[in-house]
């Protein structure tokens, strides 16, 4: 059995940043830019072309303020610049009203069945006609700066209002399933919250924490009316609704992006804790006093470079969390301010819509604050890891330098010993050669005359010519050695004296003394010759 709706009306609100700092889950490529007027035109064409509707109004992209209307309708000389259209084949009417709201574009479209008693009956199965070719389905891959969209479906019910708001939840879900042509209940988002608002029942689908991968249908609202007063109140405050929903999506998107930053920062902390444990086991608790091997030292240096890059990424995630927290705080105030204006226009409280601004937005901020407090300890762990590796590398490098200096000193000492030994060998060889030369030069005298041994009768005998020649040669060699040594020393002293710069005859040593007058310092120079 079909459920009949009366005078259904579909409201579409879509938002995207056009300027400012935008946090993105993935690093945007150079081709990705924020929204411009072309994106607005293309998005409207994507929605309206399945209905056979084309906009005829002009577009304006420049204004003196950040809040301005994008259409320039020649039929409307003043007032809000919207464009009205009709779809006779489906007995539908509607209008579009795009705006530039602060740093974002806000796209607004209303599609409705006019109220004609007895003729405005609409079957729930026909709701798919309001979404031909799935034109109101959010993009599977959202562009950079995309904030999300809200679909609001309103309809009258020809029945008394049930006492419990939950009694119409199955009808609300059926309407959306027919609209999106979803056959299975499990593939549709669960009911998030129900409200009693202005005499009607409002059903909200889509958790603000869920992105399009979890909820591909976006933010959905369906509102059942039971009396005309509800519709009249909506008309009075409708023009404030696009800005209210803009702040809703900014808050929701900022919190979703903070979850992505939270996951990345948490992964960095977990990886850092694991590495600190390995560092503690492999190096800090290692009782061996040996220096690190070349492979270990190289590994530590590479790890230190990676940790420095990780520290930069970690700081970026903390910055993103703080930015998301501030964005939520600012837009929460804006949300509540617009809500106050709507309450004045509606002349009735909007407690149902205050739940998001006064509770959920505050809960988002509290969650991010708790995350920041936790991750500040993670910053300490990361700094500790970097400092520990630097300490290990510096200690090992100092030990290597000390060992190198010791090795150089030992090598120098061994070289000096070797040189001294070589010099001694050369001297010994030289002495041997000199002695051999002397003996060789005097050996001819050995047989020139016989050798005589002193007797009692002839106690004193003149020395043998060989002995005289040998002693004479030794004495001449010693004299020549003494003369050469003195000559070399004198020549070396003269050479060193020639290396002294000309014009410098003395070393000037300044003497600093305290002048008792005025506590000034006076400088005198003493010359030491």
Short mmCIF file of C-alpha atoms in Angstrom, two decimals:
data_model
loop_
_atom_site.label_atom_id
_atom_site.label_comp_id
_atom_site.label_asym_id
_atom_site.label_seq_id
_atom_site.Cartn_x
_atom_site.Cartn_y
_atom_site.Cartn_z
CA UNK A 1 0.00 0.00 0.00
CA UNK A 2 1.37 3.39 -0.95
CA UNK A 3 1.93 6.17 1.56
CA UNK A 4 0.58 9.43 0.22
CA UNK A 5 2.32 12.74 0.74
CA UNK A 6 0.85 16.14 -0.01
CA UNK A 7 2.65 19.11 -1.53
CA UNK A 8 6.16 17.64 -1.13
CA UNK A 9 8.99 20.11 -1.35
CA UNK A 10 12.70 19.37 -1.75
CA UNK A 11 15.39 21.81 -0.58
CA UNK A 12 19.01 21.31 -1.65
CA UNK A 13 21.94 23.08 0.04
CA UNK A 14 25.53 22.42 -1.12
CA UNK A 15 28.73 24.15 0.06
CA UNK A 16 32.36 24.44 -0.91
CA UNK A 17 35.24 26.71 0.14
CA UNK A 18 36.29 29.32 -2.39
CA UNK A 19 39.22 30.82 -0.38
CA UNK A 20 41.23 30.38 2.78
CA UNK A 21 43.19 27.54 4.37
CA UNK A 22 41.65 24.14 3.67
CA UNK A 23 42.65 20.93 5.45
CA UNK A 24 42.56 17.90 3.17
CA UNK A 25 42.90 14.20 3.96
CA UNK A 26 45.21 13.70 1.00
CA UNK A 27 47.83 16.14 -0.19
CA UNK A 28 46.11 18.15 -2.95
CA UNK A 29 47.77 18.05 -6.35
CA UNK A 30 48.79 21.15 -8.22
CA UNK A 31 45.69 20.77 -10.42
CA UNK A 32 43.29 20.91 -7.46
CA UNK A 33 42.07 24.38 -6.59
CA UNK A 34 39.24 25.78 -4.54
CA UNK A 35 35.82 26.47 -6.00
CA UNK A 36 35.24 29.19 -8.54
CA UNK A 37 32.19 30.40 -10.44
CA UNK A 38 32.66 27.69 -13.07
CA UNK A 39 32.19 25.02 -10.41
CA UNK A 40 28.93 26.68 -9.33
CA UNK A 41 27.61 26.71 -12.90
CA UNK A 42 28.63 23.11 -13.53
CA UNK A 43 27.05 21.91 -10.30
CA UNK A 44 23.77 23.61 -11.08
CA UNK A 45 23.84 22.21 -14.61
CA UNK A 46 24.43 18.70 -13.22
CA UNK A 47 21.34 19.03 -11.03
CA UNK A 48 19.01 20.84 -13.43
CA UNK A 49 19.82 19.22 -16.78
CA UNK A 50 18.01 15.92 -15.92
CA UNK A 51 14.87 18.04 -15.44
CA UNK A 52 15.42 19.84 -18.76
CA UNK A 53 15.96 23.20 -17.03
CA UNK A 54 18.59 25.75 -18.07
CA UNK A 55 19.24 29.00 -16.22
CA UNK A 56 18.86 32.21 -18.20
CA UNK A 57 20.07 34.75 -15.63
CA UNK A 58 23.47 36.32 -15.81
CA UNK A 59 26.25 35.61 -13.33
CA UNK A 60 28.35 37.98 -11.30
CA UNK A 61 31.64 37.03 -9.70
CA UNK A 62 32.85 40.29 -8.20
CA UNK A 63 31.49 42.25 -5.28
CA UNK A 64 32.70 44.69 -2.66
CA UNK A 65 31.90 42.33 0.21
CA UNK A 66 32.39 38.65 0.91
CA UNK A 67 28.62 38.07 1.04
CA UNK A 68 26.95 38.61 -2.29
CA UNK A 69 24.51 36.94 -4.65
CA UNK A 70 25.83 35.17 -7.72
CA UNK A 71 22.85 35.60 -10.05
CA UNK A 72 21.93 38.75 -11.91
CA UNK A 73 18.29 38.28 -12.88
CA UNK A 74 17.11 41.04 -15.25
CA UNK A 75 13.51 40.39 -14.20
CA UNK A 76 14.34 41.31 -10.59
CA UNK A 77 15.55 44.87 -10.31
CA UNK A 78 15.94 44.70 -6.53
CA UNK A 79 15.71 42.20 -3.73
CA UNK A 80 17.14 38.69 -3.66
CA UNK A 81 18.55 37.56 -6.97
CA UNK A 82 17.02 34.14 -7.56
CA UNK A 83 15.64 32.50 -10.71
CA UNK A 84 12.25 30.82 -10.82
CA UNK A 85 11.54 27.89 -13.18
CA UNK A 86 8.73 25.43 -13.99
CA UNK A 87 8.68 21.78 -15.05
CA UNK A 88 5.18 21.30 -16.55
CA UNK A 89 5.67 17.62 -17.41
CA UNK A 90 6.01 16.74 -13.74
CA UNK A 91 3.85 19.55 -12.38
CA UNK A 92 6.85 20.90 -10.50
CA UNK A 93 8.09 24.39 -9.81
CA UNK A 94 11.20 25.72 -8.18
CA UNK A 95 13.90 28.34 -7.90
CA UNK A 96 17.67 28.56 -7.46
CA UNK A 97 19.44 31.03 -5.18
CA UNK A 98 23.27 30.77 -5.19
CA UNK A 99 25.27 32.95 -2.82
CA UNK A 100 28.80 33.73 -1.76
CA UNK A 101 28.78 33.35 2.02
CA UNK A 102 31.98 34.56 3.66
CA UNK A 103 34.73 32.24 2.34
CA UNK A 104 32.42 29.70 0.68
CA UNK A 105 29.90 29.22 -2.09
CA UNK A 106 26.42 28.23 -1.00
CA UNK A 107 24.16 26.58 -3.59
CA UNK A 108 20.45 26.63 -2.87
CA UNK A 109 17.65 25.01 -4.86
CA UNK A 110 14.00 24.43 -4.05
CA UNK A 111 11.83 21.98 -6.00
CA UNK A 112 8.18 21.64 -5.00
CA UNK A 113 4.72 20.53 -5.99
CA UNK A 114 2.28 23.46 -5.76
CA UNK A 115 -0.55 23.07 -3.28
CA UNK A 116 -3.80 22.33 -5.09
CA UNK A 117 -6.37 20.69 -2.86
CA UNK A 118 -7.34 17.35 -4.35
CA UNK A 119 -4.52 17.47 -6.91
CA UNK A 120 -1.36 17.64 -4.80
CA UNK A 121 -1.42 14.02 -3.69
CA UNK A 122 1.99 12.38 -4.22
CA UNK A 123 2.90 8.71 -3.79
CA UNK A 124 6.10 7.83 -1.94
CA UNK A 125 7.08 5.60 -4.87
CA UNK A 126 7.15 8.68 -7.11
CA UNK A 127 9.82 10.42 -5.05
CA UNK A 128 12.45 8.98 -7.39
CA UNK A 129 11.19 11.50 -9.97
CA UNK A 130 12.63 14.24 -7.79
CA UNK A 131 16.09 12.69 -8.18
CA UNK A 132 16.42 11.73 -11.87
CA UNK A 133 19.73 10.07 -12.74
CA UNK A 134 20.71 10.46 -9.09
CA UNK A 135 21.43 14.14 -9.70
CA UNK A 136 21.20 14.99 -5.98
CA UNK A 137 23.60 12.25 -4.92
CA UNK A 138 26.81 13.72 -3.41
CA UNK A 139 30.01 13.27 -5.46
CA UNK A 140 31.86 10.02 -4.82
CA UNK A 141 35.19 11.84 -4.91
CA UNK A 142 34.63 15.26 -3.35
CA UNK A 143 36.75 18.09 -4.75
CA UNK A 144 39.17 20.13 -2.67
CA UNK A 145 37.32 22.27 -0.13
CA UNK A 146 34.02 20.43 -0.47
CA UNK A 147 32.00 20.89 2.73
CA UNK A 148 28.99 18.69 2.03
CA UNK A 149 25.31 19.04 1.26
CA UNK A 150 21.95 18.88 3.03
CA UNK A 151 18.70 17.61 1.51
CA UNK A 152 15.53 18.68 3.27
CA UNK A 153 12.27 17.02 2.20
CA UNK A 154 9.00 18.41 3.58
CA UNK A 155 5.51 17.05 3.06
CA UNK A 156 2.05 17.19 4.60
CA UNK A 157 0.44 14.05 5.97
CA UNK A 158 -3.31 13.64 5.90
CA UNK A 159 -3.55 12.03 9.30
CA UNK A 160 -3.57 13.11 12.94
CA UNK A 161 -0.17 13.66 14.40
CA UNK A 162 0.96 10.50 16.23
CA UNK A 163 1.65 10.80 19.93
CA UNK A 164 5.18 9.40 19.53
CA UNK A 165 7.64 10.78 16.99
CA UNK A 166 9.09 7.29 16.43
CA UNK A 167 5.80 6.12 14.89
CA UNK A 168 6.61 7.75 11.54
CA UNK A 169 10.28 6.76 11.33
CA UNK A 170 9.57 3.83 9.00
CA UNK A 171 7.71 6.17 6.61
CA UNK A 172 10.58 8.66 6.72
CA UNK A 173 13.08 5.94 5.84
CA UNK A 174 10.86 4.62 3.06
CA UNK A 175 10.66 8.08 1.51
CA UNK A 176 14.45 8.40 1.33
CA UNK A 177 14.86 4.88 0.03
CA UNK A 178 12.43 5.65 -2.77
CA UNK A 179 14.17 8.96 -3.45
CA UNK A 180 17.59 7.33 -3.86
CA UNK A 181 16.26 4.02 -5.18
CA UNK A 182 17.92 2.07 -2.39
CA UNK A 183 16.44 -1.42 -2.13
CA UNK A 184 18.21 -2.66 1.02
CA UNK A 185 17.73 -1.04 4.38
CA UNK A 186 21.28 -1.82 5.54
CA UNK A 187 22.89 0.32 2.85
CA UNK A 188 21.07 3.45 4.03
CA UNK A 189 22.35 5.54 6.97
CA UNK A 190 20.74 4.95 10.31
CA UNK A 191 18.42 7.45 11.94
CA UNK A 192 20.56 9.92 13.84
CA UNK A 193 18.05 12.05 15.74
CA UNK A 194 14.33 12.93 15.80
CA UNK A 195 12.78 16.27 16.72
CA UNK A 196 9.37 17.73 17.37
CA UNK A 197 9.60 21.10 15.65
CA UNK A 198 6.87 23.71 15.13
CA UNK A 199 4.10 21.18 15.39
CA UNK A 200 5.72 18.74 12.94
CA UNK A 201 8.10 15.79 13.20
CA UNK A 202 11.67 16.16 11.86
CA UNK A 203 13.91 13.13 11.18
CA UNK A 204 17.65 13.45 10.67
CA UNK A 205 19.80 10.83 8.90
CA UNK A 206 23.58 10.98 8.73
CA UNK A 207 25.98 11.29 11.64
CA UNK A 208 28.02 14.52 11.36
CA UNK A 209 31.10 12.45 12.20
CA UNK A 210 30.71 10.27 9.07
CA UNK A 211 32.32 11.21 5.77
CA UNK A 212 31.08 10.23 2.32
CA UNK A 213 32.87 6.89 2.42
CA UNK A 214 30.72 5.88 5.40
CA UNK A 215 27.57 7.77 4.42
CA UNK A 216 27.46 8.37 0.64
CA UNK A 217 24.05 10.09 0.86
CA UNK A 218 25.08 13.13 2.89
CA UNK A 219 23.04 15.01 5.46
CA UNK A 220 19.33 14.15 5.12
CA UNK A 221 16.33 15.79 6.81
CA UNK A 222 12.69 14.89 6.31
CA UNK A 223 9.97 16.97 7.95
CA UNK A 224 6.33 15.91 8.16
CA UNK A 225 3.73 18.67 8.53
CA UNK A 226 0.32 18.20 10.08
CA UNK A 227 -0.89 21.80 9.95
CA UNK A 228 -0.28 24.80 7.74
CA UNK A 229 1.26 26.88 10.53
CA UNK A 230 4.45 24.81 10.39
CA UNK A 231 4.99 25.69 6.73
CA UNK A 232 4.30 29.38 7.36
CA UNK A 233 6.91 29.52 10.13
CA UNK A 234 9.46 27.89 7.80
CA UNK A 235 8.77 30.49 5.13
CA UNK A 236 9.42 33.34 7.57
CA UNK A 237 12.91 32.16 8.49
CA UNK A 238 13.83 30.21 5.36
CA UNK A 239 16.35 32.73 4.01
CA UNK A 240 18.49 32.30 7.14
CA UNK A 241 18.61 28.53 6.66
CA UNK A 242 21.42 28.44 3.99
CA UNK A 243 23.84 30.24 6.31
CA UNK A 244 22.85 28.13 9.31
CA UNK A 245 23.57 24.93 7.38
CA UNK A 246 26.87 26.38 6.12
CA UNK A 247 28.08 26.62 9.73
CA UNK A 248 26.75 23.13 10.39
CA UNK A 249 28.86 21.71 7.55
CA UNK A 250 31.94 23.72 8.49
CA UNK A 251 31.78 22.34 12.03
CA UNK A 252 31.16 18.78 10.84
CA UNK A 253 33.85 18.85 8.17
CA UNK A 254 36.42 20.37 10.54
CA UNK A 255 35.79 17.61 13.05
CA UNK A 256 36.05 14.91 10.37
CA UNK A 257 39.36 16.34 9.20
CA UNK A 258 40.57 16.41 12.80
CA UNK A 259 39.95 12.66 12.99
CA UNK A 260 42.22 12.16 10.02
CA UNK A 261 44.93 14.28 11.67
CA UNK A 262 44.36 12.36 14.90
CA UNK A 263 44.93 9.03 13.15
CA UNK A 264 48.13 10.20 11.50
CA UNK A 265 49.50 11.68 14.74
CA UNK A 266 48.54 8.55 16.68
CA UNK A 267 50.32 6.35 14.13
CA UNK A 268 53.44 8.51 14.50
CA UNK A 269 53.32 8.21 18.30
CA UNK A 270 52.86 4.43 18.15
CA UNK A 271 55.75 4.04 15.72
CA UNK A 272 57.92 6.30 17.85
CA UNK A 273 57.15 4.32 21.01
CA UNK A 274 58.04 1.09 19.21
CA UNK A 275 61.32 2.50 18.02
CA UNK A 276 62.16 3.90 21.47
CA UNK A 277 61.68 0.40 22.86
CA UNK A 278 64.06 -1.05 20.28
CA UNK A 279 66.53 1.75 20.88
CA UNK A 280 66.44 1.09 24.61
CA UNK A 281 66.97 -2.65 24.17
CA UNK A 282 69.60 -2.53 21.43
CA UNK A 283 71.70 0.43 22.52
CA UNK A 284 70.83 2.11 25.83
CA UNK A 285 70.70 -1.11 27.90
CA UNK A 286 73.58 -2.73 26.01
CA UNK A 287 76.36 -3.31 28.56
CA UNK A 288 79.02 -3.80 25.91
CA UNK A 289 81.44 -0.89 25.82
CA UNK A 290 82.47 -1.42 22.22
CA UNK A 291 81.89 1.40 19.79
CA UNK A 292 79.18 1.09 17.18
CA UNK A 293 79.95 -0.64 13.93
CA UNK A 294 79.89 1.32 10.69
CA UNK A 295 76.59 -0.36 9.77
CA UNK A 296 75.01 0.59 13.12
CA UNK A 297 76.25 4.16 12.89
CA UNK A 298 74.92 4.51 9.35
CA UNK A 299 71.57 3.05 10.41
CA UNK A 300 71.28 5.49 13.32
CA UNK A 301 72.10 8.46 11.12
CA UNK A 302 69.46 7.43 8.57
CA UNK A 303 66.93 6.89 11.36
CA UNK A 304 67.71 10.34 12.75
CA UNK A 305 66.95 11.92 9.37
CA UNK A 306 63.67 10.01 9.16
CA UNK A 307 62.71 11.09 12.67
CA UNK A 308 63.38 14.72 11.81
CA UNK A 309 60.99 14.44 8.85
CA UNK A 310 58.52 12.62 11.10
CA UNK A 311 58.75 15.45 13.64
CA UNK A 312 57.79 17.93 10.92
CA UNK A 313 54.78 15.83 9.89
CA UNK A 314 53.81 15.42 13.54
CA UNK A 315 53.91 19.19 14.08
CA UNK A 316 51.69 19.65 11.03
CA UNK A 317 49.11 17.24 12.46
CA UNK A 318 49.06 19.12 15.76
CA UNK A 319 48.65 22.38 13.84
CA UNK A 320 45.74 20.84 11.93
CA UNK A 321 44.08 19.79 15.18
CA UNK A 322 44.41 23.27 16.63
CA UNK A 323 43.10 24.81 13.41
CA UNK A 324 40.09 22.46 13.44
CA UNK A 325 39.41 23.33 17.09
CA UNK A 326 39.47 27.07 16.35
CA UNK A 327 37.32 26.64 13.23
CA UNK A 328 34.68 24.75 15.20
CA UNK A 329 34.71 27.33 17.98
CA UNK A 330 34.21 30.24 15.54
CA UNK A 331 31.48 28.56 13.53
CA UNK A 332 29.69 27.38 16.65
CA UNK A 333 29.24 31.00 17.67
CA UNK A 334 28.08 31.88 14.16
CA UNK A 335 25.63 28.96 14.20
CA UNK A 336 24.06 30.07 17.47
CA UNK A 337 23.92 33.70 16.31
CA UNK A 338 21.97 32.76 13.15
CA UNK A 339 19.75 30.51 15.25
CA UNK A 340 18.88 33.47 17.44
CA UNK A 341 17.86 35.43 14.35
CA UNK A 342 15.70 32.55 13.14
CA UNK A 343 13.96 32.33 16.51
CA UNK A 344 13.13 36.01 16.32
CA UNK A 345 11.72 35.61 12.81
CA UNK A 346 9.84 32.42 13.71
CA UNK A 347 8.68 33.89 17.05
CA UNK A 348 9.12 30.48 18.59
CA UNK A 349 12.05 28.59 20.19
CA UNK A 350 14.22 26.30 18.09
CA UNK A 351 15.44 24.00 20.84
CA UNK A 352 15.67 21.07 18.43
CA UNK A 353 18.24 22.86 16.26
CA UNK A 354 20.15 24.11 19.32
CA UNK A 355 21.21 20.59 20.20
CA UNK A 356 23.89 20.62 17.53
CA UNK A 357 25.26 24.06 18.40
CA UNK A 358 25.17 23.77 22.18
CA UNK A 359 26.05 20.11 22.69
CA UNK A 360 27.60 18.39 19.69
CA UNK A 361 29.84 21.27 18.61
CA UNK A 362 31.04 21.59 22.22
CA UNK A 363 31.69 17.84 22.37
CA UNK A 364 33.76 18.12 19.18
CA UNK A 365 35.91 20.84 20.74
CA UNK A 366 36.36 18.87 23.96
CA UNK A 367 37.47 15.82 21.98
CA UNK A 368 40.07 17.78 20.03
CA UNK A 369 41.30 19.42 23.26
CA UNK A 370 41.80 15.98 24.80
CA UNK A 371 43.64 14.86 21.66
CA UNK A 372 45.98 17.84 21.83
CA UNK A 373 46.75 17.21 25.50
CA UNK A 374 47.59 13.60 24.71
CA UNK A 375 49.73 14.37 21.69
CA UNK A 376 51.78 17.00 23.50
CA UNK A 377 53.25 14.08 25.47
CA UNK A 378 53.91 12.44 22.11
CA UNK A 379 55.98 15.47 21.15
CA UNK A 380 58.15 14.78 24.18
CA UNK A 381 58.62 11.17 23.12
CA UNK A 382 59.64 12.22 19.64
CA UNK A 383 62.10 14.77 21.00
CA UNK A 384 63.49 12.10 23.34
CA UNK A 385 64.04 9.69 20.46
CA UNK A 386 65.84 12.34 18.41
CA UNK A 387 67.96 13.44 21.38
CA UNK A 388 68.84 9.82 22.26
CA UNK A 389 70.01 8.99 18.76
CA UNK A 390 71.98 12.23 18.54
CA UNK A 391 73.61 11.41 21.88
CA UNK A 392 74.55 7.90 20.74
CA UNK A 393 75.99 9.17 17.49
CA UNK A 394 77.92 11.99 19.18
CA UNK A 395 79.30 9.71 21.90
CA UNK A 396 80.35 7.12 19.35
CA UNK A 397 81.85 9.77 17.11
CA UNK A 398 83.82 11.20 20.05
CA UNK A 399 85.06 7.72 20.94
CA UNK A 400 86.07 7.12 17.34
CA UNK A 401 87.95 10.45 17.28
CA UNK A 402 89.75 9.56 20.52
CA UNK A 403 90.73 6.16 19.18
CA UNK A 404 91.88 7.76 15.96
CA UNK A 405 94.04 10.27 17.84
CA UNK A 406 95.51 7.45 19.96
CA UNK A 407 96.21 5.43 16.85
CA UNK A 408 97.83 8.44 15.19
CA UNK A 409 99.96 9.12 18.27
CA UNK A 410 101.01 5.46 18.43
CA UNK A 411 101.75 5.45 14.72
CA UNK A 412 103.80 8.65 15.08
CA UNK A 413 105.75 7.22 17.99
CA UNK A 414 106.42 4.00 16.10
CA UNK A 415 107.48 6.02 13.08
CA UNK A 416 109.85 8.06 15.21
CA UNK A 417 111.30 4.88 16.71
CA UNK A 418 111.67 3.44 13.25
CA UNK A 419 113.36 6.62 11.97
CA UNK A 420 115.66 6.69 15.00
CA UNK A 421 116.57 3.05 14.48
CA UNK A 422 117.15 3.69 10.81
CA UNK A 423 119.30 6.70 11.64
CA UNK A 424 121.29 4.64 14.14
CA UNK A 425 121.77 1.95 11.53
CA UNK A 426 122.94 4.57 9.02
CA UNK A 427 125.34 6.07 11.59
CA UNK A 428 126.66 2.63 12.48
CA UNK A 429 127.13 1.77 8.84
CA UNK A 430 128.82 5.11 8.27
CA UNK A 431 131.16 4.53 11.19
CA UNK A 432 131.87 1.05 9.92
CA UNK A 433 132.56 2.36 6.43
CA UNK A 434 134.78 5.13 7.79
CA UNK A 435 136.67 2.66 9.98
CA UNK A 436 137.03 0.28 7.10
CA UNK A 437 138.29 3.07 4.85
CA UNK A 438 140.87 4.14 7.43
CA UNK A 439 142.06 0.61 7.95
CA UNK A 440 142.12 0.02 4.22
CA UNK A 441 144.11 3.20 3.61
CA UNK A 442 146.69 2.30 6.26
CA UNK A 443 146.82 -1.42 5.81
CA UNK A 444 149.73 -1.11 3.42
CA UNK A 445 151.95 -0.02 6.28
CA UNK A 446 151.50 -3.22 8.20
CA UNK A 447 154.30 -4.98 6.34
CA UNK A 448 156.60 -2.04 5.62
CA UNK A 449 158.71 -2.83 8.66
CA UNK A 450 158.70 -5.59 11.23
CA UNK A 451 156.76 -5.35 14.43
CA UNK A 452 158.89 -5.23 17.53
CA UNK A 453 157.94 -6.13 21.06
CA UNK A 454 159.47 -3.99 23.87
CA UNK A 455 162.09 -5.79 26.03
CA UNK A 456 163.86 -4.97 29.29
CA UNK A 457 166.88 -3.66 27.40
CA UNK A 458 164.79 -1.69 24.93
CA UNK A 459 161.66 -0.63 26.86
CA UNK A 460 160.64 2.27 24.63
CA UNK A 461 160.19 1.63 20.97
CA UNK A 462 158.79 4.10 18.43
CA UNK A 463 155.20 3.30 17.33
CA UNK A 464 154.79 1.24 14.23
CA UNK A 465 153.99 3.34 11.14
CA UNK A 466 150.66 1.55 10.83
CA UNK A 467 149.70 2.65 14.35
CA UNK A 468 150.72 6.21 13.63
CA UNK A 469 148.78 6.31 10.36
CA UNK A 470 145.72 4.77 12.00
CA UNK A 471 145.69 7.28 14.86
CA UNK A 472 146.30 10.18 12.50
CA UNK A 473 143.42 9.16 10.25
CA UNK A 474 141.07 8.80 13.23
CA UNK A 475 142.08 12.22 14.54
CA UNK A 476 141.51 13.87 11.15
CA UNK A 477 138.10 12.18 10.86
CA UNK A 478 137.06 13.43 14.26
CA UNK A 479 138.22 16.98 13.43
CA UNK A 480 136.36 16.94 10.14
CA UNK A 481 133.18 15.74 11.92
CA UNK A 482 133.43 18.53 14.49
CA UNK A 483 134.01 21.16 11.80
CA UNK A 484 131.06 19.92 9.69
CA UNK A 485 128.73 19.85 12.71
CA UNK A 486 129.53 23.45 13.65
CA UNK A 487 129.18 24.60 10.04
CA UNK A 488 125.77 22.93 9.64
CA UNK A 489 124.45 24.39 12.91
CA UNK A 490 125.60 27.88 11.97
CA UNK A 491 124.06 27.66 8.52
CA UNK A 492 120.75 26.41 10.00
CA UNK A 493 120.63 29.28 12.52
CA UNK A 494 121.26 31.80 9.74
CA UNK A 495 118.51 30.26 7.64
CA UNK A 496 116.00 30.52 10.49
CA UNK A 497 117.00 34.14 11.12
CA UNK A 498 116.26 35.00 7.48
CA UNK A 499 112.68 33.65 7.91
CA UNK A 500 111.87 36.33 10.55
CA UNK A 501 109.75 39.23 8.99
CA UNK A 502 111.69 42.42 8.47
CA UNK A 503 110.81 45.42 10.58
CA UNK A 504 109.91 43.38 13.65
CA UNK A 505 112.60 43.69 16.23
CA UNK A 506 110.74 42.91 19.39
CA UNK A 507 107.60 41.28 20.76
CA UNK A 508 105.05 43.76 22.13
CA UNK A 509 103.21 42.52 25.18
CA UNK A 510 100.34 44.80 26.26
CA UNK A 511 99.90 45.41 29.93
CA UNK A 512 96.42 46.24 31.24
CA UNK A 513 96.08 48.27 34.40
CA UNK A 514 93.12 49.82 36.17
CA UNK A 515 92.99 53.59 36.20
CA UNK A 516 91.48 54.70 39.53
CA UNK A 517 89.96 57.78 37.90
CA UNK A 518 86.64 56.86 36.36
CA UNK A 519 87.37 53.09 36.56
CA UNK A 520 88.73 53.11 33.06
CA UNK A 521 91.22 50.65 31.67
CA UNK A 522 94.57 51.91 30.38
CA UNK A 523 96.84 49.88 28.16
CA UNK A 524 100.64 50.22 28.14
CA UNK A 525 103.11 48.34 26.01
CA UNK A 526 106.37 46.77 27.21
CA UNK A 527 108.94 45.62 24.74
CA UNK A 528 110.79 42.46 25.32
CA UNK A 529 113.85 42.38 23.16
#
